[in-house]
Short mmCIF file of N, CA and C in Angstrom, two decimals:
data_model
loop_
_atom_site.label_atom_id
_atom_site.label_comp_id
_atom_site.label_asym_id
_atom_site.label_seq_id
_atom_site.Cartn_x
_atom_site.Cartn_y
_atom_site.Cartn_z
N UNK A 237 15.13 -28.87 16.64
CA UNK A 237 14.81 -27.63 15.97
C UNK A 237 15.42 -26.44 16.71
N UNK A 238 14.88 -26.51 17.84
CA UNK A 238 16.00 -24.86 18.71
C UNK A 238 17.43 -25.11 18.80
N UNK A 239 17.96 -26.24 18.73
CA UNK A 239 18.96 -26.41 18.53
C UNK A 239 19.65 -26.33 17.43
N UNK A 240 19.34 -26.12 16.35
CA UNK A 240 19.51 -25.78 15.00
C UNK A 240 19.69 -24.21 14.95
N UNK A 241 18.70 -23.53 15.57
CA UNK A 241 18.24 -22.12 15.61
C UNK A 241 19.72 -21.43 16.39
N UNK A 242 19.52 -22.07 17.25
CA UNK A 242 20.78 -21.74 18.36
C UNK A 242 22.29 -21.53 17.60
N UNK A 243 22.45 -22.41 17.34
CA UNK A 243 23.81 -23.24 16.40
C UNK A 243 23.47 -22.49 15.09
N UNK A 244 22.77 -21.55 14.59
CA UNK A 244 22.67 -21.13 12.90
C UNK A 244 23.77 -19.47 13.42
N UNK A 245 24.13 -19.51 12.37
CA UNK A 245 25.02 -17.47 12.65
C UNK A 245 24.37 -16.91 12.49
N UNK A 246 24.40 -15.70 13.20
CA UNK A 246 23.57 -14.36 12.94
C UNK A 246 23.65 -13.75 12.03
N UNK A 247 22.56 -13.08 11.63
CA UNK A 247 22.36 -12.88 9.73
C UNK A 247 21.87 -11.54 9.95
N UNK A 248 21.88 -10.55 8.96
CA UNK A 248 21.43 -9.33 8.96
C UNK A 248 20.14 -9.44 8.73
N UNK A 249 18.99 -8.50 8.95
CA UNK A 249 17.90 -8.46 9.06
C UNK A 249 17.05 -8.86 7.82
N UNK A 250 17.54 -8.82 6.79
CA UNK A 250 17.33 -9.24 5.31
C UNK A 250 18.00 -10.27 4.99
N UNK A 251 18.81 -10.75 5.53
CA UNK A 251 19.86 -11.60 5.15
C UNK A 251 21.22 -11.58 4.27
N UNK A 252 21.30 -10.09 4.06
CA UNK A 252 22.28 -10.36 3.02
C UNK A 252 23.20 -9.04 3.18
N UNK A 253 24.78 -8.95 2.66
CA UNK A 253 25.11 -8.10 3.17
C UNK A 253 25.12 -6.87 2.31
N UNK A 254 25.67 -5.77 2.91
CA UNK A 254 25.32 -4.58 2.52
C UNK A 254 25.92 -4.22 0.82
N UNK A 255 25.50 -3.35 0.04
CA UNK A 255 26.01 -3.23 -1.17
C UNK A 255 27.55 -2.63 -1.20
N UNK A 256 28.50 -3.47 -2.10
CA UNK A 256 29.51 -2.72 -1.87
C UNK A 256 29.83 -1.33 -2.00
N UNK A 257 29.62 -0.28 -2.63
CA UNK A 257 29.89 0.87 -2.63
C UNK A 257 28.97 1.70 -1.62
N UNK A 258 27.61 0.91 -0.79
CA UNK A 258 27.19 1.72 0.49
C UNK A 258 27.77 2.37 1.27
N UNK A 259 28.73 2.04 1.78
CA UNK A 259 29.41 2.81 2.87
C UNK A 259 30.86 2.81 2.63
N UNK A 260 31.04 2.85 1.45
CA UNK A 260 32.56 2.66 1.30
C UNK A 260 33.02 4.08 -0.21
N UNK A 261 33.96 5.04 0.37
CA UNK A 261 34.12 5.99 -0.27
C UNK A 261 34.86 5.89 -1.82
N UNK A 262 34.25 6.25 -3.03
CA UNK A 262 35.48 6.36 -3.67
C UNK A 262 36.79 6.39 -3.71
N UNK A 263 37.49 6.00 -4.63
CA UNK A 263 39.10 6.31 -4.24
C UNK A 263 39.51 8.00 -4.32
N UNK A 264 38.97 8.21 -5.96
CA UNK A 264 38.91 9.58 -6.39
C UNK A 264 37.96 10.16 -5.52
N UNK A 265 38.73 11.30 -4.93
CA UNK A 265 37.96 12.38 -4.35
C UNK A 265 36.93 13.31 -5.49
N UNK A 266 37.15 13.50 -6.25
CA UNK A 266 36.38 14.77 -7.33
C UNK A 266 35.44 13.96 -7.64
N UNK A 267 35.52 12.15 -7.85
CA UNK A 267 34.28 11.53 -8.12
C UNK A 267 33.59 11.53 -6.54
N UNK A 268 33.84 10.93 -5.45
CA UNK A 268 33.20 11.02 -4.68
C UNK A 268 32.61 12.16 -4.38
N UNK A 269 33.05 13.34 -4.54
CA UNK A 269 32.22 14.84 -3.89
C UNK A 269 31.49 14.98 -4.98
N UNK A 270 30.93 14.45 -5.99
CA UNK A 270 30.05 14.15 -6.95
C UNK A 270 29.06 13.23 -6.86
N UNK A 271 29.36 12.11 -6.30
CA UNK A 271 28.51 11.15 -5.62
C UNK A 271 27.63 11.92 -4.29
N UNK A 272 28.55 12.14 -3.52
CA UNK A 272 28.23 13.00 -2.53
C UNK A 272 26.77 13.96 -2.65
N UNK A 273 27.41 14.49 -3.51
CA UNK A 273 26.61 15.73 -3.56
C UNK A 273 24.89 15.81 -4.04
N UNK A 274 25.63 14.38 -5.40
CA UNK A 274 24.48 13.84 -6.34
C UNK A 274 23.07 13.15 -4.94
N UNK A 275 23.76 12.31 -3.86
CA UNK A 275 22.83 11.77 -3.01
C UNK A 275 22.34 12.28 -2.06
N UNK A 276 23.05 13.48 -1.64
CA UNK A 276 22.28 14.65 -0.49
C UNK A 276 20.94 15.19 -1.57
N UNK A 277 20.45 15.08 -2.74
CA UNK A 277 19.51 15.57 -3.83
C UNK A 277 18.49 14.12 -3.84
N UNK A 278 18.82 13.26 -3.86
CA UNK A 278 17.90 11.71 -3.98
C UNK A 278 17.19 11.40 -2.58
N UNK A 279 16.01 11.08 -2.65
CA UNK A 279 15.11 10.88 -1.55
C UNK A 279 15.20 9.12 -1.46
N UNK A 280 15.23 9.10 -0.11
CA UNK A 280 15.08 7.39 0.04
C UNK A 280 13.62 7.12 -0.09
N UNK A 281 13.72 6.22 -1.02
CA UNK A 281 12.21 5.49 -1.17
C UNK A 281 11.53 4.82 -0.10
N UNK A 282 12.17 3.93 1.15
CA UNK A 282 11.76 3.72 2.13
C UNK A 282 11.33 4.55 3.45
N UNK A 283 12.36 5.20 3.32
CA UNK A 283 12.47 6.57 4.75
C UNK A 283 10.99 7.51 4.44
N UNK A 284 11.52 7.89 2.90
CA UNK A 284 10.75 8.92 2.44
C UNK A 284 11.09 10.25 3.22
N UNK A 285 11.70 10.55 3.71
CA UNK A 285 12.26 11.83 4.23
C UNK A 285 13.30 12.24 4.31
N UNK A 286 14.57 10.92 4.27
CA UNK A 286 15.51 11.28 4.36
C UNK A 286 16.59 11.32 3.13
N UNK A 287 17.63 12.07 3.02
CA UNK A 287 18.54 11.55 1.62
C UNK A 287 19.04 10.41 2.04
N UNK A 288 19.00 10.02 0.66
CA UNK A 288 19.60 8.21 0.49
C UNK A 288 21.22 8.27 1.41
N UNK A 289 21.54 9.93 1.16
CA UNK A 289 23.26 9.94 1.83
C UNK A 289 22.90 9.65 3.68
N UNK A 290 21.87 10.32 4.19
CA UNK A 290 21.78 10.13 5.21
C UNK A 290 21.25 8.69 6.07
N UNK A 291 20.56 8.32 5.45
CA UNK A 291 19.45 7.01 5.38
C UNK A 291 19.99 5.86 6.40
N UNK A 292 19.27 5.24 7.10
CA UNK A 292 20.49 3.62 7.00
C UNK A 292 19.63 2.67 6.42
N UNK A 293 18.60 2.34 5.70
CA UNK A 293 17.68 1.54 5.41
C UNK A 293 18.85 1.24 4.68
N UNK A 294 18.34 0.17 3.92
CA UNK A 294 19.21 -0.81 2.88
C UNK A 294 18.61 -0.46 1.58
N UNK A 295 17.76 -0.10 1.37
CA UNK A 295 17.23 0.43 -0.10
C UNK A 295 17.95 1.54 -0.25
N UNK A 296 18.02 2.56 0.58
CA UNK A 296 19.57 3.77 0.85
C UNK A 296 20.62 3.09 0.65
N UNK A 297 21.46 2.40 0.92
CA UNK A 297 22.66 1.70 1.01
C UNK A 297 22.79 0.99 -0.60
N UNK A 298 21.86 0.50 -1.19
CA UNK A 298 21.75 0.36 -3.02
C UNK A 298 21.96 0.91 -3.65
N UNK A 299 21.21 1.88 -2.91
CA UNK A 299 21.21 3.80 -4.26
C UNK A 299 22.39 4.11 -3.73
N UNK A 300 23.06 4.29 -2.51
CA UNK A 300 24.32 4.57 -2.86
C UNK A 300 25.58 4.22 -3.63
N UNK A 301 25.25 2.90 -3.23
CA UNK A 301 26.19 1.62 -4.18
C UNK A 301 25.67 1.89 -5.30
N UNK A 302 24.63 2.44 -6.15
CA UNK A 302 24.87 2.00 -7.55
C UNK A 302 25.07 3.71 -8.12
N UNK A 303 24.81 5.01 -7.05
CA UNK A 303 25.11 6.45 -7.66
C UNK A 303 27.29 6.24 -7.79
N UNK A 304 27.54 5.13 -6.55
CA UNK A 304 28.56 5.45 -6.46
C UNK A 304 29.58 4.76 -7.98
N UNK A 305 29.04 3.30 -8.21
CA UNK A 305 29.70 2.50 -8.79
C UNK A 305 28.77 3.22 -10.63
N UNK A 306 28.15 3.83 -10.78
CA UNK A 306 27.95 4.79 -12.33
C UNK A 306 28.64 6.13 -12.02
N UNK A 307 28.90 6.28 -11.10
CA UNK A 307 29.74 7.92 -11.07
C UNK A 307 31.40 7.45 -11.34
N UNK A 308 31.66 6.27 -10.64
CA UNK A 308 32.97 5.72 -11.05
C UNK A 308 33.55 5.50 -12.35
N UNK A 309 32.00 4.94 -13.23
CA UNK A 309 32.31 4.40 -14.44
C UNK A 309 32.26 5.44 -15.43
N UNK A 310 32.08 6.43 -15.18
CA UNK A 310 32.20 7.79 -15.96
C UNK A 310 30.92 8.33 -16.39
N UNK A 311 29.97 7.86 -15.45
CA UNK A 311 28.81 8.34 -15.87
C UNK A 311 28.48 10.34 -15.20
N UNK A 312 27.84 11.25 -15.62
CA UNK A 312 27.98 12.41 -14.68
C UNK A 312 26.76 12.06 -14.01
N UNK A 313 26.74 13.01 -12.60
CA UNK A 313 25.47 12.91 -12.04
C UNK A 313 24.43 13.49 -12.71
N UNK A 314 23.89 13.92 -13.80
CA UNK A 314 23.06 14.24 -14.37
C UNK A 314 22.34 12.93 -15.10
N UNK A 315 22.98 12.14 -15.80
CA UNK A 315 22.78 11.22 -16.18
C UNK A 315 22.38 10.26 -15.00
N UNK A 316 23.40 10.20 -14.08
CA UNK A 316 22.97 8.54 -12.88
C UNK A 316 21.32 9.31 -12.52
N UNK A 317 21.07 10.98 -12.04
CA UNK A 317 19.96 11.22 -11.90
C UNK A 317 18.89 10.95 -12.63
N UNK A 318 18.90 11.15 -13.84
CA UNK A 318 17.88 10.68 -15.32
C UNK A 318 17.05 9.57 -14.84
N UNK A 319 18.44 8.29 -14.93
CA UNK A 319 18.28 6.89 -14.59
C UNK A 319 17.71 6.64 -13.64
N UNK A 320 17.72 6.84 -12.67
CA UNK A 320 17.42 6.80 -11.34
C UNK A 320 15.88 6.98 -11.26
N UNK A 321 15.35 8.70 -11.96
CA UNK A 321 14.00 8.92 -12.02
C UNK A 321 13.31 7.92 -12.61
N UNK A 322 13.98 7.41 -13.98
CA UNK A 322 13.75 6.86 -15.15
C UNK A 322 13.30 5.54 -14.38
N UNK A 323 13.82 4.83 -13.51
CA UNK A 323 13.84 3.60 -12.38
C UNK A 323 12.88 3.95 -11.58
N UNK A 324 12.78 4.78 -10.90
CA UNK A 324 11.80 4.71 -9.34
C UNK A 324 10.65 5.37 -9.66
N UNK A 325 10.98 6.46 -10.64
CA UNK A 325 9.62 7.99 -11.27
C UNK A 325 10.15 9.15 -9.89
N UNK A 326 9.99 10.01 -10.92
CA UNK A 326 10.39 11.69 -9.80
C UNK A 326 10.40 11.67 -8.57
N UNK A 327 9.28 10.81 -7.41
CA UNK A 327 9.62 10.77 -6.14
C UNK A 327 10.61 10.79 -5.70
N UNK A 328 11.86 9.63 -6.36
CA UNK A 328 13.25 9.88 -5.83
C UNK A 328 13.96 11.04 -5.53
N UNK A 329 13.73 12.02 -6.60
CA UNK A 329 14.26 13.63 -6.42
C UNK A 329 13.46 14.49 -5.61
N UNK A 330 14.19 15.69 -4.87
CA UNK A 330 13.45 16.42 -4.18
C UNK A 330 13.39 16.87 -5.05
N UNK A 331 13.62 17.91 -5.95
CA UNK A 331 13.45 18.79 -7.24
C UNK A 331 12.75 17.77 -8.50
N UNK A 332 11.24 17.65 -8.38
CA UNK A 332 10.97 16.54 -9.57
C UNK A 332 11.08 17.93 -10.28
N UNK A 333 11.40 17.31 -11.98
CA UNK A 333 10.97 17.76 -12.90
C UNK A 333 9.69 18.82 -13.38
N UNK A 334 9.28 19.35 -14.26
CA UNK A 334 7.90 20.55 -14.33
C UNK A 334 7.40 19.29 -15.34
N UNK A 335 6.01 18.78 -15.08
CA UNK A 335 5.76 17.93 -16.14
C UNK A 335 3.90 17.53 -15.39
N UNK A 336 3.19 17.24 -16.85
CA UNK A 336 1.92 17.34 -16.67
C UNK A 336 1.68 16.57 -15.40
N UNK A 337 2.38 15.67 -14.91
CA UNK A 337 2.00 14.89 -13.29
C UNK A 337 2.50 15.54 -12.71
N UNK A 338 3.56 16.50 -12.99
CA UNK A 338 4.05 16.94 -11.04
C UNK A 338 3.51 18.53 -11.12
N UNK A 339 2.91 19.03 -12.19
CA UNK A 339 2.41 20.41 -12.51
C UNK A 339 1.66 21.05 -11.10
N UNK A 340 0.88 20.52 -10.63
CA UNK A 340 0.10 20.66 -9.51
C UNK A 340 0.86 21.15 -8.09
N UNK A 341 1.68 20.02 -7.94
CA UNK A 341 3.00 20.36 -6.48
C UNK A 341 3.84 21.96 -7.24
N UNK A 342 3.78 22.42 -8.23
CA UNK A 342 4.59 23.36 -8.59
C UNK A 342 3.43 24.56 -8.56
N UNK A 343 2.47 24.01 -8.74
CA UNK A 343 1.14 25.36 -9.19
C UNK A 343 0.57 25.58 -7.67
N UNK A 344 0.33 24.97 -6.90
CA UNK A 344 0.04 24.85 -5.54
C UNK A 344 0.41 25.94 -4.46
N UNK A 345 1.39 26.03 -4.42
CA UNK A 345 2.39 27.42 -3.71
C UNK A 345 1.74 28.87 -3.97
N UNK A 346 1.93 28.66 -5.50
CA UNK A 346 1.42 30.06 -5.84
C UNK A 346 -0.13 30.11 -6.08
N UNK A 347 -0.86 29.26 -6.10
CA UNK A 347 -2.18 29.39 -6.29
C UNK A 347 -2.51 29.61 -4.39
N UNK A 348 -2.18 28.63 -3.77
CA UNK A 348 -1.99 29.11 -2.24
C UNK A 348 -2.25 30.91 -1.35
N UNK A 349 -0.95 31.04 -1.96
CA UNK A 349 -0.20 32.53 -1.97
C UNK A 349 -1.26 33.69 -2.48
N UNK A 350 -1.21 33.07 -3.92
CA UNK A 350 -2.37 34.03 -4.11
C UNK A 350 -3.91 34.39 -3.45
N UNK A 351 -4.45 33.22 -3.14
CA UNK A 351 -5.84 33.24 -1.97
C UNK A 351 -5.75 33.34 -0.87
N UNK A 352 -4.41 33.21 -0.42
CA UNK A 352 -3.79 34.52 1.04
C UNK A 352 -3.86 35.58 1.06
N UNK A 353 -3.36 36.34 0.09
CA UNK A 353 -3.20 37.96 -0.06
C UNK A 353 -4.62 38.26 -0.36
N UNK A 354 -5.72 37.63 -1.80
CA UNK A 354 -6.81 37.61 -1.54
C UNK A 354 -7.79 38.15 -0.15
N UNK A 355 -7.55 37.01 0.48
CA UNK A 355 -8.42 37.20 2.04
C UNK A 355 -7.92 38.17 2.79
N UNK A 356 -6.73 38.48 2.93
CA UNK A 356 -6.00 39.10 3.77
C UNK A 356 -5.79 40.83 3.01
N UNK A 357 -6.54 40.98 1.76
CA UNK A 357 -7.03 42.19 1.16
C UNK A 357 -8.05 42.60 1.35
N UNK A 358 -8.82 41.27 1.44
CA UNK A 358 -10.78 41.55 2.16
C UNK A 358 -10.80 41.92 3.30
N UNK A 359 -10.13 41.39 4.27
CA UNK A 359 -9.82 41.68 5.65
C UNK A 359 -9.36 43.16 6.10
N UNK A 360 -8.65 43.19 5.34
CA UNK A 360 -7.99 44.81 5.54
C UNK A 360 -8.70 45.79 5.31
N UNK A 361 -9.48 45.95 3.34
CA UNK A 361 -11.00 46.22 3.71
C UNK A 361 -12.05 46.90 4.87
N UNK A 362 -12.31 45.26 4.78
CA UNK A 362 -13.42 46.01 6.11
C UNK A 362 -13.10 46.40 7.00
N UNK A 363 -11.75 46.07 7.62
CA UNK A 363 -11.45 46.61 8.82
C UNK A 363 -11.74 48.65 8.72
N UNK A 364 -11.05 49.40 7.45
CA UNK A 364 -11.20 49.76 7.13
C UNK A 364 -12.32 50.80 6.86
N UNK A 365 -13.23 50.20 7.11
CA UNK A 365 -14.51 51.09 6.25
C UNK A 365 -14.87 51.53 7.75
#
């Protein structure tokens, strides 16, 4: 058995190799700085923090391979984006959509904002009197 182990090749951590268009640039430049641009905007689903362009996870390295190989095929990045949401749901994008589930992350800021100036009007107030 360790001798088997020994004697087997070294395999990537998943086993399998990377997607072809992961790390490998378009030919066309005007499509790639479209790809480009489209994946500095897409959040890696694993990282969760980072763009899929920056990423090294392998779930990053997919989404690149497949923004790259639909941007090739004449798809625009508006569309590979659609799909993409349409596939994972808005998390993927930093900019989700305005829509009755993400309404809250958009209302938040300004409801925030507003009960700042609030307190910070009461405050001033009494200082005041």
């Amino acid at each position: 058995m360790a001798a088997t182990l020994a004697l087997a090749p070294p395999t990537t951590a998943q086993g399998r190799p990377p997607a072809d268009y992961a790390n490998v640039q378009l030919p066309d430049p005007a499509k790639e700085a479209e790809a480009t641009a489209l994946m500095a905007t897409l959040r890696c689903l694993v990282c969760q923090g980072q763009a899929i362009i920056d990423s090294d996870a392998d779930m990053a390295g997919d989404m690149r391979s497949l923004v790259r190989q639909r941007i090739a095929a004449g798809e625009s990045a508006n569309e590979v984006r659609d799909w993409l949401i349409a596939r994972y749901g808005d998390y993927v994008t930093y900019d989700p959509p305005v829509s009755p589930v993400t309404l809250p992350l958009w209302l938040a800021p300004i409801v925030l904002l507003a009960f700042g100036v609030w307190i910070a009007r009461a405050s001033f107030r009494r200082r005041n009197r």
